[in-house]
PDB file of C-alpha atoms in Angstrom:
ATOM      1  CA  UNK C 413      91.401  77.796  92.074  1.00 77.00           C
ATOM      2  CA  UNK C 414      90.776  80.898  94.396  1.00 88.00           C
ATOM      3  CA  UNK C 415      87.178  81.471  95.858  1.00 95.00           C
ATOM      4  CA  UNK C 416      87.480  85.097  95.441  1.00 97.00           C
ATOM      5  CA  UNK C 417      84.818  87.612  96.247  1.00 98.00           C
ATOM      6  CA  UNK C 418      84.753  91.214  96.267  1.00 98.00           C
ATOM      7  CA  UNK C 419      83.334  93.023  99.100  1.00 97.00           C
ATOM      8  CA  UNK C 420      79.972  95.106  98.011  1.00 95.00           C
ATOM      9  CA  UNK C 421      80.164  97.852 100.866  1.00 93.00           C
ATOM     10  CA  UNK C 422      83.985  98.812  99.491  1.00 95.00           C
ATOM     11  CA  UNK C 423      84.458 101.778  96.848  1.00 93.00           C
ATOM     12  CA  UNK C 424      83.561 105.173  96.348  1.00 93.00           C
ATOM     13  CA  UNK C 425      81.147 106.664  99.216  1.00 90.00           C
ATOM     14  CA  UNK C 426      78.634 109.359  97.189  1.00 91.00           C
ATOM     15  CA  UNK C 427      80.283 112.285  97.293  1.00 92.00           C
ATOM     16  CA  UNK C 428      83.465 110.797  95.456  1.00 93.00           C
ATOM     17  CA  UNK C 429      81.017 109.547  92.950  1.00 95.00           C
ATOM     18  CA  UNK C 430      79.644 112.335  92.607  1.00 95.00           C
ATOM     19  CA  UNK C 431      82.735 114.124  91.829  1.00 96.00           C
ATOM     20  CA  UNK C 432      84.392 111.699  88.971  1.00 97.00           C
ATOM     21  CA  UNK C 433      80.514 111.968  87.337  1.00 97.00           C
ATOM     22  CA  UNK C 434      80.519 115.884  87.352  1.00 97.00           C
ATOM     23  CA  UNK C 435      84.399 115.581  85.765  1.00 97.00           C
ATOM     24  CA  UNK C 436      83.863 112.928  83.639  1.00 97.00           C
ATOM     25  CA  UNK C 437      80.755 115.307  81.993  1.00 96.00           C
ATOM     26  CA  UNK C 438      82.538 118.757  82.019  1.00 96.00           C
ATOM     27  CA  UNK C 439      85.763 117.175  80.084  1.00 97.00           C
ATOM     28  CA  UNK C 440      82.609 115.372  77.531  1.00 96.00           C
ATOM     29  CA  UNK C 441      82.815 118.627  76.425  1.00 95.00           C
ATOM     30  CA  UNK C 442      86.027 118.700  75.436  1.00 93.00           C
ATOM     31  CA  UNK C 443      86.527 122.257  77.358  1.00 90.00           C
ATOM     32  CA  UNK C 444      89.863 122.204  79.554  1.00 94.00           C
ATOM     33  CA  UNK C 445      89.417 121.181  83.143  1.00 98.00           C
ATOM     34  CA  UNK C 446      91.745 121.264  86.012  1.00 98.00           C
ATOM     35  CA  UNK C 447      91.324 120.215  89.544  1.00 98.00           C
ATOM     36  CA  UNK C 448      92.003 121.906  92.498  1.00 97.00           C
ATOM     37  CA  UNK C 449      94.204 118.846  94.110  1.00 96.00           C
ATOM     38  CA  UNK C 450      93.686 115.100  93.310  1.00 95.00           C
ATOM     39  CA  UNK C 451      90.267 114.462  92.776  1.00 96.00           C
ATOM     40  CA  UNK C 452      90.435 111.440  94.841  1.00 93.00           C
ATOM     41  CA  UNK C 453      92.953 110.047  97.016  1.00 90.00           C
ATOM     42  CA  UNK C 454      93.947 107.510  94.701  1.00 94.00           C
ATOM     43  CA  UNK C 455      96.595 107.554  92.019  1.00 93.00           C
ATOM     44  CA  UNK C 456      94.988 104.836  89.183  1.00 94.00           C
ATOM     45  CA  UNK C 457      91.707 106.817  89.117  1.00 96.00           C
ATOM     46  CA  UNK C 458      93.626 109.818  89.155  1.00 96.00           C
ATOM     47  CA  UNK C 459      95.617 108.417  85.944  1.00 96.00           C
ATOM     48  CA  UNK C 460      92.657 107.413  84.421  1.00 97.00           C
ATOM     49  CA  UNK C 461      91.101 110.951  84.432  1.00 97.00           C
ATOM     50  CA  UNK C 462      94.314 112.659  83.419  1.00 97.00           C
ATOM     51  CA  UNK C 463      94.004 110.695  80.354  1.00 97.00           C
ATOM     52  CA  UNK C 464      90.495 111.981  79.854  1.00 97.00           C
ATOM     53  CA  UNK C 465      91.985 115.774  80.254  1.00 97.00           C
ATOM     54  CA  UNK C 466      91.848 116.380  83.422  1.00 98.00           C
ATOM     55  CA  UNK C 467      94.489 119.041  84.633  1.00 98.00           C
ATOM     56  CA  UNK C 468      95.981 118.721  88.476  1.00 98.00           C
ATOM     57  CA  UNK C 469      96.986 121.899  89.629  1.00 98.00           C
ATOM     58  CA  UNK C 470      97.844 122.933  93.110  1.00 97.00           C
ATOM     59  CA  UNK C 471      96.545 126.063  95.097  1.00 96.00           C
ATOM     60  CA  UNK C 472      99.884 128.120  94.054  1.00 97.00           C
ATOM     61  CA  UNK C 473      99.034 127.277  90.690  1.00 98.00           C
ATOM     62  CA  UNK C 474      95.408 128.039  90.819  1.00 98.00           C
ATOM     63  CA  UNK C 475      95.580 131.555  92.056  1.00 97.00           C
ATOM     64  CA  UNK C 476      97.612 131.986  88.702  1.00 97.00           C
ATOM     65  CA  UNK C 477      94.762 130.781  86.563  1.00 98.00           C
ATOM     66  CA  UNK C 478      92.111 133.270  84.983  1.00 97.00           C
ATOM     67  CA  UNK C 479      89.247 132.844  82.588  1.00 97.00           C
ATOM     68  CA  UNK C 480      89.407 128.827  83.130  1.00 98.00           C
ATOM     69  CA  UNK C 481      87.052 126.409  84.731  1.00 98.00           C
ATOM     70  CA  UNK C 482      88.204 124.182  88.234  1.00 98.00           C
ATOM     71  CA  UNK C 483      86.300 121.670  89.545  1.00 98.00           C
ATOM     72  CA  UNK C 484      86.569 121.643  93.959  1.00 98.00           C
ATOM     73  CA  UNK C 485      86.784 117.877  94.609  1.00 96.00           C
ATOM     74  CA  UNK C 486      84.773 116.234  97.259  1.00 95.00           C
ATOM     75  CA  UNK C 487      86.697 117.683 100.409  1.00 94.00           C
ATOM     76  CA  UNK C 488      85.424 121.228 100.053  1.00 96.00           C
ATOM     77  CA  UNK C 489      87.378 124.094 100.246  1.00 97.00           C
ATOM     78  CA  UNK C 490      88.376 127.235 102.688  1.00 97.00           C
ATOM     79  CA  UNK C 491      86.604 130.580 101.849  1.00 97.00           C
ATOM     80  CA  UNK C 492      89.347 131.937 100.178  1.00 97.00           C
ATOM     81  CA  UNK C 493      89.660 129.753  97.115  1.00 98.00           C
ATOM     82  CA  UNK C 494      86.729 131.169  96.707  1.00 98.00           C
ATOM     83  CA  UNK C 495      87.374 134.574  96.758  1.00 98.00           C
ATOM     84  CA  UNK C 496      90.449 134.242  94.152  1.00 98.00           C
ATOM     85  CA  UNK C 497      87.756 132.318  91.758  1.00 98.00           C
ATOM     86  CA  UNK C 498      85.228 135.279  92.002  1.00 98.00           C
ATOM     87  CA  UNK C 499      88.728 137.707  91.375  1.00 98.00           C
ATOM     88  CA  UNK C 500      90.158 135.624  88.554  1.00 98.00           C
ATOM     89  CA  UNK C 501      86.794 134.925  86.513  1.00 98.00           C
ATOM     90  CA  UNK C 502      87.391 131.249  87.281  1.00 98.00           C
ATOM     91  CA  UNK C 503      84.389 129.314  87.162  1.00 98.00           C
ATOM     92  CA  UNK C 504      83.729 126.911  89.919  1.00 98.00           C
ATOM     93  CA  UNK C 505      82.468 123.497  89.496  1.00 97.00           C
ATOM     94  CA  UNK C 506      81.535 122.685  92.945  1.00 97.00           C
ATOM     95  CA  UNK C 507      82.238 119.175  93.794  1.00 97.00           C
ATOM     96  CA  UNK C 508      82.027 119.470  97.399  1.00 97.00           C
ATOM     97  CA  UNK C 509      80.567 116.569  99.498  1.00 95.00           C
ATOM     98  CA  UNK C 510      76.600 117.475 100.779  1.00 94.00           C
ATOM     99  CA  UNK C 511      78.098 116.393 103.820  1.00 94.00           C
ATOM    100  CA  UNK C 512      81.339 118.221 104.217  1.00 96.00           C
ATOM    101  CA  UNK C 513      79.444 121.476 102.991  1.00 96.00           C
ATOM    102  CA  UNK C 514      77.366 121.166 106.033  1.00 96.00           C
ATOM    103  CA  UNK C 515      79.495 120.675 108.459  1.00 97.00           C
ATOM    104  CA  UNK C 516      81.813 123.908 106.716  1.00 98.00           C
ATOM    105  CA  UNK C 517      78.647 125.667 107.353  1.00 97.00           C
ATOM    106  CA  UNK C 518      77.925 124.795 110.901  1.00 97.00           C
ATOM    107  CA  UNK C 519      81.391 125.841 112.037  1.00 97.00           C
ATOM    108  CA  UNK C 520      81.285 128.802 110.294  1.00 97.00           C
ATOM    109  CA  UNK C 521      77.881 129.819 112.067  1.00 96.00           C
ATOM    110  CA  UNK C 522      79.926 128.700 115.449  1.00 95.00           C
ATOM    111  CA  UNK C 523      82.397 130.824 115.015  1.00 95.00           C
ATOM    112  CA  UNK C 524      80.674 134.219 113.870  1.00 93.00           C
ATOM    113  CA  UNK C 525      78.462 133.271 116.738  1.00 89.00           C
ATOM    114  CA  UNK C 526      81.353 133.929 119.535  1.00 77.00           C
ATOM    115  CA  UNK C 527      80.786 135.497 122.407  1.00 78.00           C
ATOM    116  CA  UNK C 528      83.300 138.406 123.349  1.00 74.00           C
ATOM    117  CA  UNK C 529      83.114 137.845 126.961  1.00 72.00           C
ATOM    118  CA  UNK C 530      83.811 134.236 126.803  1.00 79.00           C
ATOM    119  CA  UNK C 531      86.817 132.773 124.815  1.00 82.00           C
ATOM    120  CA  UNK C 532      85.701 129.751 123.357  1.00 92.00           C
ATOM    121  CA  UNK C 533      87.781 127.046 121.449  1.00 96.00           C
ATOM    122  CA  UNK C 534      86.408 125.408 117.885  1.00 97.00           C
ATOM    123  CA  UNK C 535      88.080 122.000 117.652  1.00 98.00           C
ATOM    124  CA  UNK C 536      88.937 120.190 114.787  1.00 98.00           C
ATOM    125  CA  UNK C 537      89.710 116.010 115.611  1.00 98.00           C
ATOM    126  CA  UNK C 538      91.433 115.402 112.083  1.00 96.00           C
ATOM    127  CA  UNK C 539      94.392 114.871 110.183  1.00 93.00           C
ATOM    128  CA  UNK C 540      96.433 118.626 110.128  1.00 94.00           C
ATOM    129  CA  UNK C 541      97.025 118.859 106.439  1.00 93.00           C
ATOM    130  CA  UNK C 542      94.208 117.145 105.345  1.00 92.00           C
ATOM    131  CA  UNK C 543      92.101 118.483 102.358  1.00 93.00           C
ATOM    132  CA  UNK C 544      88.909 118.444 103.722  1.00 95.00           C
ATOM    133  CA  UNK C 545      90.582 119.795 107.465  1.00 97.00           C
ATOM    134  CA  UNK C 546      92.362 123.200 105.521  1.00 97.00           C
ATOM    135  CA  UNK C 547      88.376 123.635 104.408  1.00 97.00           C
ATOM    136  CA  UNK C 548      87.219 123.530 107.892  1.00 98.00           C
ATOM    137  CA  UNK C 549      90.099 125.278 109.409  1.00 98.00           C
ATOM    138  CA  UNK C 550      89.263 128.365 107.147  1.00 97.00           C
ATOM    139  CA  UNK C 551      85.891 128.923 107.821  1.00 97.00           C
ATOM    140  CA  UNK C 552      87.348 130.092 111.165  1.00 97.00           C
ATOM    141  CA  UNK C 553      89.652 132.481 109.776  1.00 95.00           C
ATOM    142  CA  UNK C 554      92.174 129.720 110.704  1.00 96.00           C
ATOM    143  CA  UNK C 555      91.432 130.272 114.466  1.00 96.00           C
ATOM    144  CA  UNK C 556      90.485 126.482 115.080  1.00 97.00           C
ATOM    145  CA  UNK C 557      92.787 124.154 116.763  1.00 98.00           C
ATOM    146  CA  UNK C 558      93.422 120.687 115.199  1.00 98.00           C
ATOM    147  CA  UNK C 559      93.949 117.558 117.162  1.00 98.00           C
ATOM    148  CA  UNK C 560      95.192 114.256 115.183  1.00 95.00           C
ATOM    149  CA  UNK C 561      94.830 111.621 118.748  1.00 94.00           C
ATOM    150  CA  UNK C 562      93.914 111.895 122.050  1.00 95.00           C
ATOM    151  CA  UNK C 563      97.146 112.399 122.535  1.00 96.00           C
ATOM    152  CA  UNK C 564      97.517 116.593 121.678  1.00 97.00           C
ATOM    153  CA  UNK C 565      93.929 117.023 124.137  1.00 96.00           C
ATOM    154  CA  UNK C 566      96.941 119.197 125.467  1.00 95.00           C
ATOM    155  CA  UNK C 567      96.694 121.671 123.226  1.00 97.00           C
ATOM    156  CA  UNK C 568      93.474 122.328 124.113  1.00 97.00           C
ATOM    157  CA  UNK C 569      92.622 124.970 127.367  1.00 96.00           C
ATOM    158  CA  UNK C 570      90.189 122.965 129.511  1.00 96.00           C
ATOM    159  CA  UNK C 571      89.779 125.901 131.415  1.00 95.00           C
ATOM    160  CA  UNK C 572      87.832 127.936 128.415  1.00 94.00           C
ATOM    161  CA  UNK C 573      84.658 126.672 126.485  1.00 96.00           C
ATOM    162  CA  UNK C 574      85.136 124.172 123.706  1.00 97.00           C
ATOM    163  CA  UNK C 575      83.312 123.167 121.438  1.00 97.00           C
ATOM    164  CA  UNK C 576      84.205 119.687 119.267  1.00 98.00           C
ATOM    165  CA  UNK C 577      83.625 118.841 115.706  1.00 98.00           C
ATOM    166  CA  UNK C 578      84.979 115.811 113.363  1.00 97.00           C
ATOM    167  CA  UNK C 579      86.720 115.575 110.118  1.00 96.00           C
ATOM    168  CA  UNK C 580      83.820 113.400 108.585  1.00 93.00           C
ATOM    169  CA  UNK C 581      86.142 110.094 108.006  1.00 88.00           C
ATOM    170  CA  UNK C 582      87.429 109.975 110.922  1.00 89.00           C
ATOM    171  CA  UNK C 583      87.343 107.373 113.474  1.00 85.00           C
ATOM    172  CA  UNK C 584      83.953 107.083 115.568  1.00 88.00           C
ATOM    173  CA  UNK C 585      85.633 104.852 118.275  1.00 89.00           C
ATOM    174  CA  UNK C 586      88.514 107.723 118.916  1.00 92.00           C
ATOM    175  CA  UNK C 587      86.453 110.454 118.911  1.00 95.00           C
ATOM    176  CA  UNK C 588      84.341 109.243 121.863  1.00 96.00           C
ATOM    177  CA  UNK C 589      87.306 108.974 123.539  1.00 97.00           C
ATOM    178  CA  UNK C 590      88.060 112.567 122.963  1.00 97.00           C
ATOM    179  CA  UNK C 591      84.975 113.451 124.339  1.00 98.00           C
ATOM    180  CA  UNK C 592      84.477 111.232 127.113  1.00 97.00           C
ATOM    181  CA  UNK C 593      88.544 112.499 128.266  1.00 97.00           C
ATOM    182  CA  UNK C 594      87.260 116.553 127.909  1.00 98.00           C
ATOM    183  CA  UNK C 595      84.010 115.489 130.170  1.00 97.00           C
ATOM    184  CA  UNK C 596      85.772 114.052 132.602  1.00 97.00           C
ATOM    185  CA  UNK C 597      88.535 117.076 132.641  1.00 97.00           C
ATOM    186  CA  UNK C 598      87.075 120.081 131.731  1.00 97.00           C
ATOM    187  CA  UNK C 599      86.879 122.930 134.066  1.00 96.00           C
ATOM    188  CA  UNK C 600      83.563 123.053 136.227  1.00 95.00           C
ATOM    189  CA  UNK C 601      83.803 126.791 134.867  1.00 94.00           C
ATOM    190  CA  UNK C 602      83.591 126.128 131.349  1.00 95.00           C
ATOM    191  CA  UNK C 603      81.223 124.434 128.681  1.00 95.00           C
ATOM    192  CA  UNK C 604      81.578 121.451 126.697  1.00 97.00           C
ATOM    193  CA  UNK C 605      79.850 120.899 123.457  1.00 97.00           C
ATOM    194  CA  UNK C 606      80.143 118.179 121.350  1.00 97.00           C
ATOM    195  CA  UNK C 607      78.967 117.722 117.362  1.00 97.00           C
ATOM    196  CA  UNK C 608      79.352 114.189 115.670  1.00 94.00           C
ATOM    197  CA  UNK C 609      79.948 115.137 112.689  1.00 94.00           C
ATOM    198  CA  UNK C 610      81.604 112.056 111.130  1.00 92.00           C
ATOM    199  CA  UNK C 611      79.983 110.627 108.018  1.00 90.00           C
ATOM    200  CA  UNK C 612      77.836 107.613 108.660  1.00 87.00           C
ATOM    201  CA  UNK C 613      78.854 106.086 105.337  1.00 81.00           C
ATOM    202  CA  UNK C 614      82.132 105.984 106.253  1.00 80.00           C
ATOM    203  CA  UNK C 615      81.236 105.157 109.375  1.00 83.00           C
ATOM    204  CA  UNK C 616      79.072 102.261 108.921  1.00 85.00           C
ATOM    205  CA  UNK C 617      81.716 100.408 106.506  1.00 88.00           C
ATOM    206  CA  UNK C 618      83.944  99.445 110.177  1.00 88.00           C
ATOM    207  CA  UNK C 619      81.772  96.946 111.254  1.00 91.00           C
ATOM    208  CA  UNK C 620      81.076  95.616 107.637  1.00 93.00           C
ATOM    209  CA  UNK C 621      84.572  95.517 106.972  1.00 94.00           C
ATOM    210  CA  UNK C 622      85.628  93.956 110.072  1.00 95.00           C
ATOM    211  CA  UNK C 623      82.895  90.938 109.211  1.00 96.00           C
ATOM    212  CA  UNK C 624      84.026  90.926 105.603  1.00 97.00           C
ATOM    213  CA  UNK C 625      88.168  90.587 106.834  1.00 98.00           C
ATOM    214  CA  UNK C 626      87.068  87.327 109.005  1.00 98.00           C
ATOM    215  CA  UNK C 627      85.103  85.697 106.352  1.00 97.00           C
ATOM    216  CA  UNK C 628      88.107  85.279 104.203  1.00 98.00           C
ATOM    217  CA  UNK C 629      91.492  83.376 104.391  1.00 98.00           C
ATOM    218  CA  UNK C 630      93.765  86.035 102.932  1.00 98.00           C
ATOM    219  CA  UNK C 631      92.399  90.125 102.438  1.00 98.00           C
ATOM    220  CA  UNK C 632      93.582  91.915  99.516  1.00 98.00           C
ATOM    221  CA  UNK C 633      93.139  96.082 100.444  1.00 98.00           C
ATOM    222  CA  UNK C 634      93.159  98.129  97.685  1.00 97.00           C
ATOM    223  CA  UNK C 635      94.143 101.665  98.452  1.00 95.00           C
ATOM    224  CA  UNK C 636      96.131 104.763  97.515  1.00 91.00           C
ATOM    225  CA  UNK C 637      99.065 105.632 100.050  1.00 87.00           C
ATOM    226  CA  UNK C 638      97.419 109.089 100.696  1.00 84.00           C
ATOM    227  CA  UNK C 639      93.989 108.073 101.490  1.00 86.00           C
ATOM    228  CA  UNK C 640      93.263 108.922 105.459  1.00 80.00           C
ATOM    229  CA  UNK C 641      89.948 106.630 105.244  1.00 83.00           C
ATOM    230  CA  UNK C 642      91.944 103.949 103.787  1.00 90.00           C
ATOM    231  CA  UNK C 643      94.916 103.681 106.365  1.00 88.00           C
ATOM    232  CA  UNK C 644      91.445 103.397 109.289  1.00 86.00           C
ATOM    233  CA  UNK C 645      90.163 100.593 107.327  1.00 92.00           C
ATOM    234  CA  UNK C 646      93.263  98.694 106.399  1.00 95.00           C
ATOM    235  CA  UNK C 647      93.998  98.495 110.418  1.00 93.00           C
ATOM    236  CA  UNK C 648      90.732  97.670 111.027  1.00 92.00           C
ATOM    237  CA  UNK C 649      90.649  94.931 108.463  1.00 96.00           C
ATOM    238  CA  UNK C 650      94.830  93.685 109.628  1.00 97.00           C
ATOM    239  CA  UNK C 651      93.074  93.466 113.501  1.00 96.00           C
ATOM    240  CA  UNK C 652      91.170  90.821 112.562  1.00 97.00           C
ATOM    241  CA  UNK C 653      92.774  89.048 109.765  1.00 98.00           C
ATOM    242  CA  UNK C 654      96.833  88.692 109.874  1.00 97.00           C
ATOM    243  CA  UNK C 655      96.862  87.971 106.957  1.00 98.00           C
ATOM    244  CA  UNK C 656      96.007  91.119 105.236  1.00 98.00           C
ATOM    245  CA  UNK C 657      97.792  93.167 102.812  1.00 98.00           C
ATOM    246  CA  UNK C 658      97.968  96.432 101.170  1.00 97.00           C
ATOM    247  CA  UNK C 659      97.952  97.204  97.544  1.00 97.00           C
ATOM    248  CA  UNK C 660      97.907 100.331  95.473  1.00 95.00           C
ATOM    249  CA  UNK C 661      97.995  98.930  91.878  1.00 94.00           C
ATOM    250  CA  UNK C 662      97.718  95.041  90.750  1.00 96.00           C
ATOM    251  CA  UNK C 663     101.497  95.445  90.071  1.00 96.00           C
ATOM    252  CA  UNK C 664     101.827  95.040  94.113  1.00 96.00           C
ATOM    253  CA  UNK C 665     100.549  91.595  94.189  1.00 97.00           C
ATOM    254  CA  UNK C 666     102.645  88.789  95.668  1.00 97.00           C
ATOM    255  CA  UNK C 667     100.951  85.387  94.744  1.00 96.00           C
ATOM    256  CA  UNK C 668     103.265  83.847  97.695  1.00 96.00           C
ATOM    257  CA  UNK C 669     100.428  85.784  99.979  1.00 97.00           C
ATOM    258  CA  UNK C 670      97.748  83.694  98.863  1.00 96.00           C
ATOM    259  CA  UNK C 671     100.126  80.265 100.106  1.00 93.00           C
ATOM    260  CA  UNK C 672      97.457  77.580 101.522  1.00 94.00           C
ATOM    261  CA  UNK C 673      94.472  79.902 101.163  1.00 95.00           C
ATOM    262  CA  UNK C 674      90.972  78.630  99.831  1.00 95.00           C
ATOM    263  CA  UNK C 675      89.243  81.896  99.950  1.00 97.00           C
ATOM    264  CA  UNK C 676      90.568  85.524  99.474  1.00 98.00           C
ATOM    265  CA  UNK C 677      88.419  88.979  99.528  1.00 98.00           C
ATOM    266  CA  UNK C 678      89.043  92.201  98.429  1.00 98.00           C
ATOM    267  CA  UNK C 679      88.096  95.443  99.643  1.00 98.00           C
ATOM    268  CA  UNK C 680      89.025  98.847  99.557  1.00 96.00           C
ATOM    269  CA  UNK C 681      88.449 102.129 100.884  1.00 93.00           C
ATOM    270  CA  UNK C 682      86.259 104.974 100.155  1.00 91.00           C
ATOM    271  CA  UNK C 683      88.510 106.361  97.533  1.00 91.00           C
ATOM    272  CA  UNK C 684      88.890 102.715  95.850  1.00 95.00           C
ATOM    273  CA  UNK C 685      87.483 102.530  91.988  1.00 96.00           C
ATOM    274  CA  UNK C 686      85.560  99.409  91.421  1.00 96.00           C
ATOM    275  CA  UNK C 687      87.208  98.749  88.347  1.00 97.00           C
ATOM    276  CA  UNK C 688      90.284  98.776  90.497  1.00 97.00           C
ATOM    277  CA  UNK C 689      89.571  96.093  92.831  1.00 98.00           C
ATOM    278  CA  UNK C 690      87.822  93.899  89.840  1.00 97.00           C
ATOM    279  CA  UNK C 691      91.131  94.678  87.854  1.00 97.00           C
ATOM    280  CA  UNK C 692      93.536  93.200  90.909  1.00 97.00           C
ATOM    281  CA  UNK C 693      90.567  90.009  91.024  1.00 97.00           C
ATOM    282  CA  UNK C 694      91.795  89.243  87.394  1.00 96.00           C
ATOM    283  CA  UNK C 695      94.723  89.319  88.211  1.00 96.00           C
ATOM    284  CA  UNK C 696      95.200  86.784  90.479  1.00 96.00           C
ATOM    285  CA  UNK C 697      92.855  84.328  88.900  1.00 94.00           C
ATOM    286  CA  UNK C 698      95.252  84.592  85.598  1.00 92.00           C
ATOM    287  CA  UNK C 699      98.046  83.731  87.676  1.00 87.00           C
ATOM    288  CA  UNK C 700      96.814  80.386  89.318  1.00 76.00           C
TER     289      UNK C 700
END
C-alpha cells in the first residue's frame, strides 16, 4: 500500500474559482450560457460543465451571437469584446480575475498616458497567444510588444523608453532576468520602468511545490496540455524529483511509475479541479 498524499497548495487559485461558482449559478437557472473560450485550461472540468450546459464558443462565433448571455472567464478580455457585447445586446457575465482587471487597467492608463515627444515601448513578458496576453495586448490598441524569453529582448529598442509589465502567471525567476538584462543595456538616453505584475498566488506555489516534489518518492502532476501555469510547475516539480510525471485524466496512469515507491504525491496546477486530483488518488489505490 501507497502512502499517498495530496498536496493542499495545488488547485484552482481564486479567480478560477471564482469563475466555475459564477457558471455553475447562472446555468442553476437553467438560462443558456456560453463561454467566451474554455473556462479553464483544463479539459475534465471543462467536460464537466458542458454537461451542466455550458456552451464553448470562440470569438468568431461570439460576434455572431445576439440577445444571449456570455460569461468572460478568468483571463479578461481586450476592449473590443466588449464593444460587440454592448452592439449585440449580449449580456456580460464578467468573470475576469481582480487581478488581471488591474493590471488591464494599469496598462491602459500607460498607454493613453504617452508622451508625443518621446516614443515609449509597453512590454508584455508572456506567452503570444495567450488568453489573458490578447486582453492586455488590446488595451494598447495592440501597440504592445510581447516577449515569451529573454531570448526576443531583441525585439525590443533599448534606445527608446520601455516600460515592463507581466502576464500574471508567469515566471518570477525569468522576469528578473528580463529586467536585470534591460538595466544593464538600456540606452543612458532612455528610461526604464519596471511593474511586477505577476500574481503572488501563483507565485508563491514555486517554492511550495518544489518542497512538496522532494517530500515524495514518485509525483503525480495533474494538468491540462494547454495550461501555461501548469507546464512552469510541472518543470519546477521534474527539477527536483526525476521521477515525476504528467497526467491529464486518470486514464494516463502507468502503475509501472510507482515501481519501488513508498510514498507518492499529487499536485496540480492552478487550473487543476480538486476532484480531479482526488479522482486520479482513487485510482491508484484500487489498483494496488
Amino acid at each position: 500500500m501507497y502512502n499517498i498524499e495530496i498536496d493542499s497548495e495545488s488547485g484552482f487559485c481564486f479567480g478560477v474559482t471564482t469563475a466555475i461558482k459564477k457558471a455553475e449559478e447562472e446555468l442553476a437557472k437553467g438560462t443558456p450560457l456560453y463561454c467566451l473560450g474554455d473556462i479553464v485550461h483544463n479539459g475534465q472540468e471543462c467536460e464537466r460543465l458542458k454537461k451542466l450546459g455550458l456552451i464553448t464558443i470562440n470569438h468568431e462565433e461570439y460576434a455572431k451571437l445576439k440577445n444571449v448571455k456570455v460569461l468572460l472567464r478568468a483571463h479578461g478580455e481586450p476592449p473590443e469584446t466588449y464593444r460587440i457585447a454592448a452592439e449585440n445586446n449580449i449580456e456580460i457575465i464578467d468573470a475576469t480575475c481582480p487581478v488581471v482587471l488591474r493590471l488591464q487597467k494599469r496598462i491602459k492608463q500607460e498607454y493613453i498616458s504617452k508622451e508625443p515627444e518621446r516614443e515609449k515601448q509597453i512590454v508584455i513578458y508572456g506567452k503570444n497567444g495567450h488568453a489573458e496576453v490578447l486582453g492586455l495586448v488590446g488595451q494598447t490598441n495592440g501597440e504592445a510588444i510581447v516577449i515569451e524569453k529573454i531570448e526576443e529582448v531583441d525585439k525590443i529598442d533599448l534606445s527608446r523608453d520601455v516600460r515592463l509589465y507581466s502576464q500574471t502567471t508567469k515566471s518570477l525567476d525569468e522576469f528578473r532576468n528580463i529586467v536585470s538584462y534591460i538595466e544593464q543595456n538600456i540606452s543612458k538616453s532612455a528610461t526604464f520602468q519596471y511593474f511586477d505584475t505577476i500574481c503572488r498566488q501563483v507565485a508563491n506555489r514555486m517554492p511550495n511545490i518544489r518542497k512538496f516534489a522532494a517530500s515524495h518518492d514518485v509525483i503525480l502532476f495533474v494538468c491540462g496540455q494547454k495550461s501555461s501555469n501548469g507546464k512552469i510547475l510541472f518543470h519546477e516539480c521534474k527539477e527536483i524529483n526525476n521521477r515525476t510525471y504528467q497526467v491529464d485524466k486518470p486514464e494516463d496512469i502507468d502503475m509501472e511509475w510507482f515501481r519501488n515507491a513508498k510514498s507518492i504525491g499529487i499536485c496540480g496546477a492552478t487550473s487543476t479541479p480538486k476532484w480531479l486530483m482526488d479522482k486520479c488518488k482513487n485510482v491508484i489505490l484500487e489498483s494496488c
